[in-house]
CSV table of C-alpha atoms in Angstrom, one decimal:
chain,number,residue,atom,x,y,z
A,1,VAL,CA,0.0,0.0,0.0
A,2,ALA,CA,3.0,2.3,0.0
A,3,PRO,CA,3.9,4.6,-2.9
A,4,PRO,CA,4.1,4.2,-5.8
A,5,PHE,CA,1.2,1.7,-5.5
A,6,ASN,CA,-1.1,3.4,-2.9
A,7,ARG,CA,-3.5,0.4,-2.9
A,8,LYS,CA,-5.9,1.7,-0.3
A,9,ASP,CA,-8.3,-1.2,-1.0
A,10,LEU,CA,-5.6,-3.4,0.6
A,11,LEU,CA,-5.3,-1.5,3.9
A,12,TYR,CA,-7.9,-3.6,5.7
A,13,SER,CA,-6.4,-7.0,4.7
A,14,ASP,CA,-2.9,-5.7,5.4
A,15,GLY,CA,-4.0,-4.5,8.8
A,16,LEU,CA,-5.6,-7.9,9.6
A,17,LEU,CA,-2.4,-9.7,8.6
A,18,LEU,CA,-0.3,-7.5,10.9
A,19,ALA,CA,-2.8,-8.1,13.8
A,20,GLN,CA,-2.7,-11.8,13.2
A,21,ARG,CA,1.1,-11.7,13.5
A,22,GLY,CA,0.8,-9.8,16.8
A,23,ASN,CA,2.1,-6.5,15.5
A,24,TYR,CA,-0.7,-4.5,17.1
A,25,PRO,CA,0.9,-1.0,16.8
A,26,GLY,CA,1.6,-1.6,13.1
A,27,ALA,CA,-1.9,-3.0,12.5
A,28,ALA,CA,-3.5,-0.1,14.2
A,29,ASP,CA,-1.5,2.4,12.1
A,30,VAL,CA,-2.7,0.7,8.9
A,31,LEU,CA,-6.3,0.2,10.0
A,32,GLU,CA,-6.5,3.9,11.0
A,33,ARG,CA,-6.0,4.7,7.3
A,34,VAL,CA,-8.8,2.6,5.9
A,35,PRO,CA,-10.9,5.2,3.9
A,36,THR,CA,-14.5,5.9,4.9
A,37,ASP,CA,-15.8,4.8,1.5
A,38,ASP,CA,-14.2,1.3,1.9
A,39,PRO,CA,-17.0,-1.3,2.5
A,40,HIS,CA,-14.7,-2.8,5.2
A,41,GLU,CA,-14.4,0.4,7.2
A,42,PRO,CA,-16.7,-0.7,10.1
A,43,ASP,CA,-14.8,-4.0,10.3
A,44,ALA,CA,-11.5,-2.0,10.3
A,45,LYS,CA,-12.7,0.1,13.2
A,46,LEU,CA,-13.7,-3.0,15.2
A,47,GLU,CA,-10.4,-4.6,14.5
A,48,LEU,CA,-8.7,-1.4,15.4
A,49,MET,CA,-10.5,-1.4,18.8
A,50,ILE,CA,-9.1,-4.9,19.4
A,51,CYS,CA,-5.6,-3.8,18.5
A,52,LEU,CA,-5.7,-0.8,20.8
A,53,GLN,CA,-7.1,-3.0,23.6
A,54,GLN,CA,-4.1,-5.3,23.2
A,55,MET,CA,-1.7,-2.3,23.2
A,56,MET,CA,-3.1,-1.3,26.6
A,57,HIS,CA,-1.5,-4.4,28.2
A,58,GLY,CA,1.8,-3.3,29.8
A,59,ALA,CA,1.4,0.4,28.8
A,60,ASP,CA,1.8,3.2,31.4
A,61,GLU,CA,-1.2,4.8,32.9
A,62,ALA,CA,-1.3,7.8,30.7
A,63,THR,CA,-1.0,5.7,27.5
A,64,ARG,CA,-3.7,3.4,28.8
A,65,GLY,CA,-6.0,6.3,29.3
A,66,GLN,CA,-5.4,7.7,25.8
A,67,LEU,CA,-6.0,4.2,24.3
A,68,GLY,CA,-9.1,3.8,26.3
A,69,GLU,CA,-10.5,7.1,25.2
A,70,ARG,CA,-9.8,6.2,21.5
A,71,ILE,CA,-11.6,2.9,22.0
A,72,ALA,CA,-14.6,4.6,23.5
A,73,ARG,CA,-14.7,7.0,20.5
A,74,LEU,CA,-14.6,4.2,18.0
A,75,ALA,CA,-17.4,2.4,19.9
A,76,ASP,CA,-19.5,5.6,19.6
A,77,GLU,CA,-18.6,5.8,15.9
A,78,LEU,CA,-20.0,2.3,15.4
A,79,GLU,CA,-23.2,3.0,17.3
A,80,LYS,CA,-25.3,2.9,14.1
A,81,SER,CA,-23.4,0.0,12.6
A,82,PRO,CA,-24.4,-3.7,12.6
A,83,LEU,CA,-21.2,-4.2,14.7
A,84,LYS,CA,-22.4,-1.8,17.5
A,85,LEU,CA,-22.9,-4.6,20.1
A,86,GLN,CA,-19.5,-6.1,19.5
A,87,ALA,CA,-17.9,-2.7,19.7
A,88,ALA,CA,-19.9,-1.9,22.9
A,89,LEU,CA,-18.7,-5.2,24.5
A,90,ILE,CA,-15.0,-4.3,23.7
A,91,ALA,CA,-15.6,-0.9,25.2
A,92,ALA,CA,-17.1,-2.4,28.3
A,93,GLU,CA,-14.2,-4.7,28.7
A,94,VAL,CA,-11.9,-1.7,28.5
A,95,CYS,CA,-14.0,0.2,31.0
A,96,THR,CA,-13.8,-2.8,33.4
A,97,GLU,CA,-10.0,-2.9,33.0
A,98,MET,CA,-9.7,0.8,33.8
A,99,HIS,CA,-12.0,0.5,36.8
A,100,GLN,CA,-14.9,2.6,35.3
A,101,PRO,CA,-17.8,0.4,36.4
A,102,GLY,CA,-20.5,3.0,35.7
A,103,ALA,CA,-19.3,3.5,32.2
A,104,ALA,CA,-19.1,-0.3,31.7
A,105,LEU,CA,-22.8,-0.7,32.7
A,106,VAL,CA,-23.8,1.9,30.2
A,107,ARG,CA,-22.0,0.1,27.4
A,108,LEU,CA,-23.6,-3.2,28.5
A,109,LYS,CA,-27.2,-1.9,28.7
A,110,HIS,CA,-28.4,-3.7,25.5
A,111,ILE,CA,-26.0,-6.7,25.4
A,112,ASN,CA,-26.8,-10.2,26.4
A,113,GLY,CA,-24.6,-13.3,26.7
A,114,GLU,CA,-22.2,-14.8,29.2
A,115,ARG,CA,-19.3,-12.4,28.7
A,116,ALA,CA,-21.6,-9.4,29.1
A,117,ALA,CA,-23.1,-10.9,32.2
A,118,ASP,CA,-19.7,-11.5,33.7
A,119,LEU,CA,-18.7,-7.8,33.0
A,120,ARG,CA,-22.0,-6.6,34.4
A,121,ILE,CA,-21.5,-8.5,37.6
A,122,ALA,CA,-18.0,-7.2,38.0
A,123,ALA,CA,-19.2,-3.7,37.6
A,124,LEU,CA,-22.0,-4.1,40.1
A,125,VAL,CA,-19.5,-5.6,42.6
A,126,GLU,CA,-17.1,-2.6,42.1
A,127,LEU,CA,-20.1,-0.2,42.6
A,128,ASP,CA,-20.9,-2.0,45.9
A,129,ARG,CA,-24.3,-3.2,44.6
A,130,PRO,CA,-24.0,-6.9,45.7
A,131,VAL,CA,-27.7,-7.8,45.7
A,132,GLU,CA,-28.0,-6.8,42.0
A,133,ALA,CA,-24.8,-8.6,41.3
A,134,ALA,CA,-26.2,-11.8,42.9
A,135,ASP,CA,-29.3,-11.5,40.8
A,136,ALA,CA,-27.3,-11.3,37.7
A,137,LEU,CA,-25.0,-14.2,38.7
A,138,ALA,CA,-28.1,-16.4,39.2
A,139,GLU,CA,-28.9,-16.0,35.5
A,140,LEU,CA,-25.5,-17.4,34.3
A,141,HIS,CA,-25.1,-21.0,33.0
A,142,THR,CA,-21.4,-21.1,33.7
A,143,PRO,CA,-19.5,-18.9,36.1
A,144,ASP,CA,-16.4,-16.8,36.1
A,145,PHE,CA,-15.2,-18.1,39.5
A,146,ARG,CA,-13.0,-15.0,40.1
A,147,ILE,CA,-16.0,-12.7,39.8
A,148,ALA,CA,-18.2,-15.0,41.9
A,149,ASP,CA,-15.4,-15.1,44.5
A,150,ALA,CA,-15.1,-11.3,44.5
A,151,LEU,CA,-18.9,-11.0,44.9
A,152,LEU,CA,-18.9,-13.5,47.9
A,153,LYS,CA,-16.1,-11.5,49.6
A,154,ARG,CA,-17.9,-8.2,49.1
A,155,ILE,CA,-21.2,-9.7,50.5
A,156,ASN,CA,-19.3,-11.2,53.5
A,157,ALA,CA,-17.6,-7.9,54.2
A,158,ASP,CA,-20.9,-6.0,54.0
A,159,LEU,CA,-22.5,-8.6,56.3
A,160,GLU,CA,-19.8,-8.2,58.8
A,161,THR,CA,-20.3,-4.4,59.1
A,162,THR,CA,-24.1,-4.3,58.7
A,163,THR,CA,-26.0,-4.1,62.0
A,164,GLU,CA,-29.4,-3.1,60.6
A,165,PRO,CA,-31.7,-6.1,60.0
A,166,GLU,CA,-33.4,-4.5,57.0
A,167,LYS,CA,-30.0,-4.2,55.2
A,168,ALA,CA,-28.6,-7.5,56.5
A,169,ARG,CA,-31.5,-9.6,55.2
A,170,PRO,CA,-31.1,-8.8,51.5
A,171,LEU,CA,-27.4,-9.3,51.8
A,172,ALA,CA,-27.9,-12.7,53.5
A,173,ASN,CA,-30.3,-13.8,50.8
A,174,ALA,CA,-27.9,-12.6,48.1
A,175,HIS,CA,-25.1,-14.6,49.8
A,176,LEU,CA,-27.4,-17.6,49.7
A,177,ARG,CA,-28.2,-17.2,46.0
A,178,VAL,CA,-24.5,-16.9,45.1
A,179,LEU,CA,-23.6,-20.1,47.1
A,180,ARG,CA,-26.6,-21.9,45.6
A,181,CYS,CA,-25.4,-21.1,42.1
A,182,LEU,CA,-21.8,-22.2,43.0
A,183,MET,CA,-23.0,-25.5,44.3
A,184,ALA,CA,-25.1,-26.1,41.2
A,185,TRP,CA,-22.0,-25.4,39.1
A,186,ASP,CA,-19.8,-27.5,41.5
A,187,THR,CA,-21.7,-30.8,41.0
A,188,HIS,CA,-18.8,-32.5,39.3
A,189,HIS,CA,-16.2,-31.4,41.8
A,190,PRO,CA,-18.1,-31.0,45.1
A,191,SER,CA,-16.4,-28.8,47.7
A,192,GLY,CA,-16.8,-29.5,51.4
A,193,SER,CA,-16.0,-26.0,52.4
A,194,LEU,CA,-18.6,-24.7,49.9
A,195,ARG,CA,-21.3,-26.8,51.4
A,196,LEU,CA,-20.4,-25.6,54.9
A,197,SER,CA,-20.6,-22.0,53.6
A,198,TYR,CA,-24.0,-22.8,52.2
A,199,ALA,CA,-25.2,-24.2,55.5
A,200,ASP,CA,-24.0,-21.0,57.2
A,201,ALA,CA,-25.8,-18.9,54.6
A,202,LEU,CA,-29.0,-20.7,55.2
A,203,ARG,CA,-28.7,-19.9,58.9
A,204,ARG,CA,-28.1,-16.3,58.2
A,205,ALA,CA,-31.0,-16.0,55.8
A,206,GLY,CA,-33.3,-17.5,58.4
């Protein structure tokens, strides 16, 4: 695509090739130059988002912030594209990585699926909304155990510091729902400690 050829119609395929080889900065540079009248332009923007997300790994805080902002702008640009949900999911992942749970929930508003549910639960946990997070967890078929564990720890911490019964009861019920889900998922590898926790949760919930 360099002079004297200037084959702009090859920019998208060249960018994909560079991305597949792990050259994310090079791929991003090429994908940025895909013209707006190219039929692959929406796909190029989505692939560019993926490259920028990969470039965030190991980058300093300032660079991560700049890359995150660029990803958010690309997601907005794809809002009217058939790829809008995929773009929103990537943007939500980036928001989660940057500890912006409120922004992540906005991006996830119209997205279904297991990955979106995991991100939604993580955002609710970070926003200290464990009861809503437990409700969302109960809808999952397979868990992300790191997220479930973080949720359990948050609920336990809240239960330890809550003295008002009207606040403690919803938390105890949420604790019970999370453990019930984990036990259902744990049928192939039953955990004795998990079953003890479940029994304790039953006692707390009354």
